[in-house]
Amino acid sequence: MTVNVGSLDRLLRLILGAALIACALLSGLTLFDEAYVKYGTVAVGLVLIVTGLVRLCPLYSILGIRTCKL
């Protein structure tokens, strides 16, 4: 498969993914007291980081979206 995540999109995914993981694991907010919320947030953060690193978003592929130049 070809890459479909551009540079700005990639940067935002990496930053947001890291922020979500850090917030869920380190913040101590009562919002993350429930395990499913904490681990769900970590899972979303991991997906964002992985899609940012490999520059391929499966959802973008399905929808025909591309944020990078060819």
N, CA, C and O atoms as a CHARMM CRD file, in Angstrom:
* protein
*
  280
    1    1 MET  N      0.84200  -1.17900   0.00000 PROA 1      0.00000
    2    1 MET  CA     0.00000   0.00000   0.00000 PROA 1      0.00000
    3    1 MET  C      0.88400   1.23800   0.00000 PROA 1      0.00000
    4    1 MET  O      2.01200   1.21700   0.49100 PROA 1      0.00000
    5    2 THR  N      0.36400   2.28300  -0.54400 PROA 2      0.00000
    6    2 THR  CA     1.10300   3.53200  -0.65000 PROA 2      0.00000
    7    2 THR  C      0.77500   4.44900   0.53100 PROA 2      0.00000
    8    2 THR  O     -0.29500   4.35000   1.13300 PROA 2      0.00000
    9    3 VAL  N      1.70400   5.32900   0.84600 PROA 3      0.00000
   10    3 VAL  CA     1.48900   6.24800   1.97000 PROA 3      0.00000
   11    3 VAL  C      0.36200   7.22000   1.64000 PROA 3      0.00000
   12    3 VAL  O      0.18000   7.61300   0.48800 PROA 3      0.00000
   13    4 ASN  N     -0.38600   7.60000   2.66200 PROA 4      0.00000
   14    4 ASN  CA    -1.47700   8.54800   2.45500 PROA 4      0.00000
   15    4 ASN  C     -1.56700   9.57700   3.57900 PROA 4      0.00000
   16    4 ASN  O     -2.56000  10.29700   3.68400 PROA 4      0.00000
   17    5 VAL  N     -0.54000   9.65000   4.41500 PROA 5      0.00000
   18    5 VAL  CA    -0.51100  10.60500   5.52400 PROA 5      0.00000
   19    5 VAL  C      0.62600  11.59200   5.26700 PROA 5      0.00000
   20    5 VAL  O      1.78800  11.19600   5.17000 PROA 5      0.00000
   21    6 GLY  N      0.29200  12.86200   5.15800 PROA 6      0.00000
   22    6 GLY  CA     1.27500  13.90400   4.88000 PROA 6      0.00000
   23    6 GLY  C      2.07000  14.31600   6.11100 PROA 6      0.00000
   24    6 GLY  O      1.83800  13.81500   7.21200 PROA 6      0.00000
   25    7 SER  N      3.00500  15.22800   5.91200 PROA 7      0.00000
   26    7 SER  CA     3.93200  15.63900   6.97200 PROA 7      0.00000
   27    7 SER  C      3.23100  16.30200   8.15000 PROA 7      0.00000
   28    7 SER  O      3.48900  15.94700   9.30100 PROA 7      0.00000
   29    8 LEU  N      2.35400  17.25300   7.88100 PROA 8      0.00000
   30    8 LEU  CA     1.64500  17.92700   8.96900 PROA 8      0.00000
   31    8 LEU  C      0.71300  16.95400   9.68500 PROA 8      0.00000
   32    8 LEU  O      0.64100  16.94800  10.91400 PROA 8      0.00000
   33    9 ASP  N      0.00700  16.14200   8.92400 PROA 9      0.00000
   34    9 ASP  CA    -0.88500  15.12800   9.49100 PROA 9      0.00000
   35    9 ASP  C     -0.08700  14.16600  10.36800 PROA 9      0.00000
   36    9 ASP  O     -0.52800  13.79700  11.45700 PROA 9      0.00000
   37   10 ARG  N      1.07500  13.76800   9.89300 PROA 10     0.00000
   38   10 ARG  CA     1.93800  12.85000  10.63300 PROA 10     0.00000
   39   10 ARG  C      2.38000  13.47000  11.95600 PROA 10     0.00000
   40   10 ARG  O      2.31100  12.82900  13.00500 PROA 10     0.00000
   41   11 LEU  N      2.83100  14.70700  11.89800 PROA 11     0.00000
   42   11 LEU  CA     3.28100  15.39800  13.10300 PROA 11     0.00000
   43   11 LEU  C      2.15600  15.51800  14.12700 PROA 11     0.00000
   44   11 LEU  O      2.36100  15.26600  15.31400 PROA 11     0.00000
   45   12 LEU  N      0.97300  15.90200  13.66400 PROA 12     0.00000
   46   12 LEU  CA    -0.17000  16.03400  14.57200 PROA 12     0.00000
   47   12 LEU  C     -0.56200  14.69400  15.18200 PROA 12     0.00000
   48   12 LEU  O     -0.90200  14.63000  16.36300 PROA 12     0.00000
   49   13 ARG  N     -0.51800  13.62500  14.39300 PROA 13     0.00000
   50   13 ARG  CA    -0.83400  12.29400  14.91600 PROA 13     0.00000
   51   13 ARG  C      0.15600  11.87700  16.00100 PROA 13     0.00000
   52   13 ARG  O     -0.24100  11.35200  17.04100 PROA 13     0.00000
   53   14 LEU  N      1.43900  12.11100  15.75700 PROA 14     0.00000
   54   14 LEU  CA     2.45600  11.72800  16.73500 PROA 14     0.00000
   55   14 LEU  C      2.31400  12.51900  18.03300 PROA 14     0.00000
   56   14 LEU  O      2.40800  11.95300  19.12200 PROA 14     0.00000
   57   15 ILE  N      2.08900  13.81500  17.91800 PROA 15     0.00000
   58   15 ILE  CA     1.94600  14.65400  19.10900 PROA 15     0.00000
   59   15 ILE  C      0.67300  14.30400  19.87300 PROA 15     0.00000
   60   15 ILE  O      0.70700  14.13400  21.09200 PROA 15     0.00000
   61   16 LEU  N     -0.44200  14.19700  19.16600 PROA 16     0.00000
   62   16 LEU  CA    -1.70800  13.88600  19.82500 PROA 16     0.00000
   63   16 LEU  C     -1.68400  12.48800  20.43900 PROA 16     0.00000
   64   16 LEU  O     -2.18900  12.28800  21.54300 PROA 16     0.00000
   65   17 GLY  N     -1.10400  11.53100  19.73600 PROA 17     0.00000
   66   17 GLY  CA    -1.00800  10.17200  20.26600 PROA 17     0.00000
   67   17 GLY  C     -0.20000  10.12500  21.55200 PROA 17     0.00000
   68   17 GLY  O     -0.61400   9.50300  22.53000 PROA 17     0.00000
   69   18 ALA  N      0.95100  10.78300  21.55000 PROA 18     0.00000
   70   18 ALA  CA     1.78800  10.82300  22.74900 PROA 18     0.00000
   71   18 ALA  C      1.08000  11.54800  23.88800 PROA 18     0.00000
   72   18 ALA  O      1.16700  11.12800  25.04200 PROA 18     0.00000
   73   19 ALA  N      0.38400  12.62600  23.57200 PROA 19     0.00000
   74   19 ALA  CA    -0.34100  13.38200  24.59700 PROA 19     0.00000
   75   19 ALA  C     -1.46800  12.55200  25.20500 PROA 19     0.00000
   76   19 ALA  O     -1.67500  12.58400  26.41800 PROA 19     0.00000
   77   20 LEU  N     -2.19600  11.81100  24.37500 PROA 20     0.00000
   78   20 LEU  CA    -3.27200  10.96700  24.89800 PROA 20     0.00000
   79   20 LEU  C     -2.73000   9.89200  25.82900 PROA 20     0.00000
   80   20 LEU  O     -3.28900   9.65400  26.90000 PROA 20     0.00000
   81   21 ILE  N     -1.64900   9.24900  25.42600 PROA 21     0.00000
   82   21 ILE  CA    -1.06000   8.19900  26.26100 PROA 21     0.00000
   83   21 ILE  C     -0.54700   8.78200  27.57100 PROA 21     0.00000
   84   21 ILE  O     -0.79600   8.22500  28.63900 PROA 21     0.00000
   85   22 ALA  N      0.16100   9.89100  27.49400 PROA 22     0.00000
   86   22 ALA  CA     0.68700  10.52400  28.70400 PROA 22     0.00000
   87   22 ALA  C     -0.43700  10.96900  29.62800 PROA 22     0.00000
   88   22 ALA  O     -0.34900  10.79500  30.84300 PROA 22     0.00000
   89   23 CYS  N     -1.47700  11.53200  29.06800 PROA 23     0.00000
   90   23 CYS  CA    -2.60900  11.99700  29.86500 PROA 23     0.00000
   91   23 CYS  C     -3.29300  10.82600  30.56800 PROA 23     0.00000
   92   23 CYS  O     -3.63000  10.91100  31.74900 PROA 23     0.00000
   93   24 ALA  N     -3.49100   9.74800  29.84300 PROA 24     0.00000
   94   24 ALA  CA    -4.17800   8.59200  30.41700 PROA 24     0.00000
   95   24 ALA  C     -3.35800   7.92700  31.51200 PROA 24     0.00000
   96   24 ALA  O     -3.91200   7.48100  32.51700 PROA 24     0.00000
   97   25 LEU  N     -2.04900   7.85500  31.32800 PROA 25     0.00000
   98   25 LEU  CA    -1.21600   7.11100  32.27100 PROA 25     0.00000
   99   25 LEU  C     -0.62600   7.95800  33.38900 PROA 25     0.00000
  100   25 LEU  O     -0.33400   7.43800  34.46600 PROA 25     0.00000
  101   26 LEU  N     -0.44700   9.24400  33.15400 PROA 26     0.00000
  102   26 LEU  CA     0.28800  10.05900  34.11700 PROA 26     0.00000
  103   26 LEU  C     -0.50800  11.16600  34.78700 PROA 26     0.00000
  104   26 LEU  O     -0.04300  11.73000  35.77800 PROA 26     0.00000
  105   27 SER  N     -1.68100  11.49500  34.28700 PROA 27     0.00000
  106   27 SER  CA    -2.37100  12.69100  34.76900 PROA 27     0.00000
  107   27 SER  C     -3.00600  12.53200  36.14600 PROA 27     0.00000
  108   27 SER  O     -3.02500  13.48200  36.92900 PROA 27     0.00000
  109   28 GLY  N     -3.51900  11.36000  36.44700 PROA 28     0.00000
  110   28 GLY  CA    -4.20800  11.17700  37.71400 PROA 28     0.00000
  111   28 GLY  C     -5.60700  11.76200  37.73900 PROA 28     0.00000
  112   28 GLY  O     -6.21700  11.84600  38.80400 PROA 28     0.00000
  113   29 LEU  N     -6.12600  12.16500  36.59600 PROA 29     0.00000
  114   29 LEU  CA    -7.48700  12.69300  36.52400 PROA 29     0.00000
  115   29 LEU  C     -8.49200  11.59000  36.85100 PROA 29     0.00000
  116   29 LEU  O     -8.28200  10.42500  36.51400 PROA 29     0.00000
  117   30 THR  N     -9.57300  11.97100  37.50400 PROA 30     0.00000
  118   30 THR  CA   -10.58600  10.97700  37.86100 PROA 30     0.00000
  119   30 THR  C    -11.27600  10.40300  36.63100 PROA 30     0.00000
  120   30 THR  O    -11.86300   9.32300  36.70000 PROA 30     0.00000
  121   31 LEU  N    -11.21300  11.10500  35.51700 PROA 31     0.00000
  122   31 LEU  CA   -11.77500  10.60000  34.26800 PROA 31     0.00000
  123   31 LEU  C    -11.16000   9.25700  33.89600 PROA 31     0.00000
  124   31 LEU  O    -11.83500   8.39900  33.32700 PROA 31     0.00000
  125   32 PHE  N     -9.88400   9.07500  34.21300 PROA 32     0.00000
  126   32 PHE  CA    -9.17400   7.85500  33.83300 PROA 32     0.00000
  127   32 PHE  C     -9.14900   6.80300  34.94100 PROA 32     0.00000
  128   32 PHE  O     -8.34900   5.87000  34.87900 PROA 32     0.00000
  129   33 ASP  N    -10.00300   6.93400  35.94500 PROA 33     0.00000
  130   33 ASP  CA   -10.08000   5.92500  36.99700 PROA 33     0.00000
  131   33 ASP  C    -10.66800   4.62200  36.48000 PROA 33     0.00000
  132   33 ASP  O    -10.29700   3.54400  36.94300 PROA 33     0.00000
  133   34 GLU  N    -11.57700   4.71500  35.53000 PROA 34     0.00000
  134   34 GLU  CA   -12.16000   3.51300  34.93600 PROA 34     0.00000
  135   34 GLU  C    -11.15500   2.91200  33.95700 PROA 34     0.00000
  136   34 GLU  O    -10.59800   3.61300  33.11200 PROA 34     0.00000
  137   35 ALA  N    -10.93300   1.61000  34.08500 PROA 35     0.00000
  138   35 ALA  CA    -9.92400   0.94200  33.25800 PROA 35     0.00000
  139   35 ALA  C    -10.24300   1.03800  31.77400 PROA 35     0.00000
  140   35 ALA  O     -9.34000   1.23700  30.96200 PROA 35     0.00000
  141   36 TYR  N    -11.51700   0.89900  31.40700 PROA 36     0.00000
  142   36 TYR  CA   -11.85100   0.91800  29.98100 PROA 36     0.00000
  143   36 TYR  C    -11.59900   2.28600  29.36500 PROA 36     0.00000
  144   36 TYR  O    -11.25200   2.37300  28.18700 PROA 36     0.00000
  145   37 VAL  N    -11.76400   3.34600  30.12800 PROA 37     0.00000
  146   37 VAL  CA   -11.47400   4.68800  29.61200 PROA 37     0.00000
  147   37 VAL  C     -9.96100   4.86400  29.46400 PROA 37     0.00000
  148   37 VAL  O     -9.48200   5.35700  28.44300 PROA 37     0.00000
  149   38 LYS  N     -9.22200   4.45800  30.49000 PROA 38     0.00000
  150   38 LYS  CA    -7.76500   4.59100  30.45600 PROA 38     0.00000
  151   38 LYS  C     -7.17000   3.79400  29.30200 PROA 38     0.00000
  152   38 LYS  O     -6.39500   4.33100  28.51100 PROA 38     0.00000
  153   39 TYR  N     -7.52900   2.51800  29.20200 PROA 39     0.00000
  154   39 TYR  CA    -6.93500   1.67200  28.16600 PROA 39     0.00000
  155   39 TYR  C     -7.47900   1.99900  26.78300 PROA 39     0.00000
  156   39 TYR  O     -6.77700   1.81600  25.78800 PROA 39     0.00000
  157   40 GLY  N     -8.70100   2.47300  26.70400 PROA 40     0.00000
  158   40 GLY  CA    -9.23900   2.92400  25.42500 PROA 40     0.00000
  159   40 GLY  C     -8.48700   4.13900  24.91000 PROA 40     0.00000
  160   40 GLY  O     -8.19300   4.24100  23.71800 PROA 40     0.00000
  161   41 THR  N     -8.17800   5.05400  25.81100 PROA 41     0.00000
  162   41 THR  CA    -7.42000   6.24600  25.43800 PROA 41     0.00000
  163   41 THR  C     -6.00200   5.87800  25.00700 PROA 41     0.00000
  164   41 THR  O     -5.47900   6.43100  24.03900 PROA 41     0.00000
  165   42 VAL  N     -5.38900   4.95200  25.72100 PROA 42     0.00000
  166   42 VAL  CA    -4.05400   4.48100  25.33900 PROA 42     0.00000
  167   42 VAL  C     -4.10000   3.80800  23.97000 PROA 42     0.00000
  168   42 VAL  O     -3.20300   4.00900  23.15100 PROA 42     0.00000
  169   43 ALA  N     -5.13600   3.01200  23.71600 PROA 43     0.00000
  170   43 ALA  CA    -5.26500   2.33100  22.42300 PROA 43     0.00000
  171   43 ALA  C     -5.39700   3.33800  21.28200 PROA 43     0.00000
  172   43 ALA  O     -4.76200   3.18200  20.23900 PROA 43     0.00000
  173   44 VAL  N     -6.21100   4.35800  21.47300 PROA 44     0.00000
  174   44 VAL  CA    -6.36300   5.39400  20.44400 PROA 44     0.00000
  175   44 VAL  C     -5.02700   6.11300  20.23200 PROA 44     0.00000
  176   44 VAL  O     -4.64600   6.39300  19.09600 PROA 44     0.00000
  177   45 GLY  N     -4.32800   6.40800  21.30800 PROA 45     0.00000
  178   45 GLY  CA    -3.01800   7.04500  21.19500 PROA 45     0.00000
  179   45 GLY  C     -2.02100   6.18800  20.43500 PROA 45     0.00000
  180   45 GLY  O     -1.25400   6.69800  19.61800 PROA 45     0.00000
  181   46 LEU  N     -2.03000   4.88400  20.70100 PROA 46     0.00000
  182   46 LEU  CA    -1.13200   3.97400  19.99000 PROA 46     0.00000
  183   46 LEU  C     -1.45900   3.90000  18.50500 PROA 46     0.00000
  184   46 LEU  O     -0.55700   3.87400  17.66800 PROA 46     0.00000
  185   47 VAL  N     -2.74600   3.86800  18.17900 PROA 47     0.00000
  186   47 VAL  CA    -3.14600   3.84500  16.76700 PROA 47     0.00000
  187   47 VAL  C     -2.66200   5.10900  16.06300 PROA 47     0.00000
  188   47 VAL  O     -2.15300   5.04200  14.94400 PROA 47     0.00000
  189   48 LEU  N     -2.81700   6.25100  16.71100 PROA 48     0.00000
  190   48 LEU  CA    -2.35000   7.50400  16.11400 PROA 48     0.00000
  191   48 LEU  C     -0.83600   7.49100  15.90300 PROA 48     0.00000
  192   48 LEU  O     -0.34900   7.93000  14.86100 PROA 48     0.00000
  193   49 ILE  N     -0.10300   6.99600  16.87900 PROA 49     0.00000
  194   49 ILE  CA     1.35400   6.94400  16.75400 PROA 49     0.00000
  195   49 ILE  C      1.77500   5.98600  15.64200 PROA 49     0.00000
  196   49 ILE  O      2.63800   6.32200  14.83100 PROA 49     0.00000
  197   50 VAL  N      1.18000   4.80900  15.60000 PROA 50     0.00000
  198   50 VAL  CA     1.54800   3.83100  14.56700 PROA 50     0.00000
  199   50 VAL  C      1.22200   4.35800  13.17400 PROA 50     0.00000
  200   50 VAL  O      2.04600   4.25400  12.26500 PROA 50     0.00000
  201   51 THR  N      0.03300   4.92100  12.99700 PROA 51     0.00000
  202   51 THR  CA    -0.32300   5.44700  11.67700 PROA 51     0.00000
  203   51 THR  C      0.55500   6.63800  11.30800 PROA 51     0.00000
  204   51 THR  O      0.82300   6.86600  10.12800 PROA 51     0.00000
  205   52 GLY  N      1.00200   7.39200  12.29300 PROA 52     0.00000
  206   52 GLY  CA     1.92600   8.48700  12.01500 PROA 52     0.00000
  207   52 GLY  C      3.30700   7.99400  11.63200 PROA 52     0.00000
  208   52 GLY  O      3.95300   8.57100  10.75700 PROA 52     0.00000
  209   53 LEU  N      3.76600   6.93300  12.27600 PROA 53     0.00000
  210   53 LEU  CA     5.09100   6.39700  11.97400 PROA 53     0.00000
  211   53 LEU  C      5.15500   5.72200  10.61100 PROA 53     0.00000
  212   53 LEU  O      6.12500   5.90100   9.87400 PROA 53     0.00000
  213   54 VAL  N      4.13700   4.95400  10.27300 PROA 54     0.00000
  214   54 VAL  CA     4.15600   4.23300   8.99500 PROA 54     0.00000
  215   54 VAL  C      3.57600   5.05800   7.85200 PROA 54     0.00000
  216   54 VAL  O      3.65100   4.65100   6.69200 PROA 54     0.00000
  217   55 ARG  N      3.00000   6.21200   8.17200 PROA 55     0.00000
  218   55 ARG  CA     2.41300   7.14300   7.19200 PROA 55     0.00000
  219   55 ARG  C      1.31200   6.49800   6.36400 PROA 55     0.00000
  220   55 ARG  O      1.11400   6.84300   5.19900 PROA 55     0.00000
  221   56 LEU  N      0.60300   5.56700   6.97000 PROA 56     0.00000
  222   56 LEU  CA    -0.49600   4.88900   6.28800 PROA 56     0.00000
  223   56 LEU  C     -1.67900   4.79400   7.24200 PROA 56     0.00000
  224   56 LEU  O     -1.56400   4.22800   8.32900 PROA 56     0.00000
  225   57 CYS  N     -2.81100   5.34900   6.83500 PROA 57     0.00000
  226   57 CYS  CA    -4.03000   5.28400   7.62500 PROA 57     0.00000
  227   57 CYS  C     -5.04200   4.42100   6.87300 PROA 57     0.00000
  228   57 CYS  O     -5.46900   4.79100   5.77900 PROA 57     0.00000
  229   58 PRO  N     -5.43100   3.28300   7.43800 PROA 58     0.00000
  230   58 PRO  CA    -6.39300   2.41400   6.76300 PROA 58     0.00000
  231   58 PRO  C     -7.72800   3.10300   6.48700 PROA 58     0.00000
  232   58 PRO  O     -8.34100   2.86600   5.44600 PROA 58     0.00000
  233   59 LEU  N     -8.17900   3.94200   7.39700 PROA 59     0.00000
  234   59 LEU  CA    -9.44100   4.65300   7.18600 PROA 59     0.00000
  235   59 LEU  C     -9.32600   5.61800   6.00700 PROA 59     0.00000
  236   59 LEU  O    -10.25400   5.73600   5.20700 PROA 59     0.00000
  237   60 TYR  N     -8.19800   6.30300   5.90000 PROA 60     0.00000
  238   60 TYR  CA    -7.97100   7.16800   4.74200 PROA 60     0.00000
  239   60 TYR  C     -8.01900   6.35500   3.45000 PROA 60     0.00000
  240   60 TYR  O     -8.57500   6.80700   2.44900 PROA 60     0.00000
  241   61 SER  N     -7.43400   5.15300   3.47200 PROA 61     0.00000
  242   61 SER  CA    -7.44600   4.29700   2.28000 PROA 61     0.00000
  243   61 SER  C     -8.86400   3.93400   1.87600 PROA 61     0.00000
  244   61 SER  O     -9.20600   3.97400   0.69400 PROA 61     0.00000
  245   62 ILE  N     -9.68400   3.58300   2.84100 PROA 62     0.00000
  246   62 ILE  CA   -11.07400   3.20500   2.56800 PROA 62     0.00000
  247   62 ILE  C    -11.85200   4.38600   1.99900 PROA 62     0.00000
  248   62 ILE  O    -12.63300   4.23100   1.06000 PROA 62     0.00000
  249   63 LEU  N    -11.63200   5.56700   2.57300 PROA 63     0.00000
  250   63 LEU  CA   -12.37600   6.75600   2.15800 PROA 63     0.00000
  251   63 LEU  C    -11.74600   7.47800   0.96400 PROA 63     0.00000
  252   63 LEU  O    -12.33000   8.42700   0.43800 PROA 63     0.00000
  253   64 GLY  N    -10.56700   7.03900   0.53500 PROA 64     0.00000
  254   64 GLY  CA    -9.90600   7.67100  -0.59900 PROA 64     0.00000
  255   64 GLY  C     -9.29700   9.02200  -0.28000 PROA 64     0.00000
  256   64 GLY  O     -9.17200   9.87400  -1.16100 PROA 64     0.00000
  257   65 ILE  N     -8.91900   9.22400   0.96700 PROA 65     0.00000
  258   65 ILE  CA    -8.33700  10.49400   1.40200 PROA 65     0.00000
  259   65 ILE  C     -6.81600  10.38400   1.36300 PROA 65     0.00000
  260   65 ILE  O     -6.25000   9.34100   1.68900 PROA 65     0.00000
  261   66 ARG  N     -6.17000  11.46000   0.96500 PROA 66     0.00000
  262   66 ARG  CA    -4.70900  11.51500   0.95800 PROA 66     0.00000
  263   66 ARG  C     -4.29600  12.91600   1.38400 PROA 66     0.00000
  264   66 ARG  O     -4.74700  13.90300   0.80400 PROA 66     0.00000
  265   67 THR  N     -3.43600  13.00400   2.40100 PROA 67     0.00000
  266   67 THR  CA    -2.96800  14.31000   2.85900 PROA 67     0.00000
  267   67 THR  C     -1.51500  14.55000   2.47500 PROA 67     0.00000
  268   67 THR  O     -0.91800  15.53600   2.90600 PROA 67     0.00000
  269   68 CYS  N     -0.94200  13.66700   1.67400 PROA 68     0.00000
  270   68 CYS  CA     0.44300  13.83700   1.24400 PROA 68     0.00000
  271   68 CYS  C      0.50100  14.08400  -0.25800 PROA 68     0.00000
  272   68 CYS  O     -0.42800  13.77000  -1.00100 PROA 68     0.00000
  273   69 LYS  N      1.61600  14.65000  -0.67300 PROA 69     0.00000
  274   69 LYS  CA     1.83900  14.87200  -2.09600 PROA 69     0.00000
  275   69 LYS  C      2.36800  13.58500  -2.70700 PROA 69     0.00000
  276   69 LYS  O      3.05900  12.81100  -2.04300 PROA 69     0.00000
  277   70 LEU  N      2.04900  13.36300  -3.94800 PROA 70     0.00000
  278   70 LEU  CA     2.53200  12.15500  -4.63100 PROA 70     0.00000
  279   70 LEU  C      3.94200  12.27500  -5.08900 PROA 70     0.00000
  280   70 LEU  O      4.48100  11.33800  -5.67800 PROA 70     0.00000
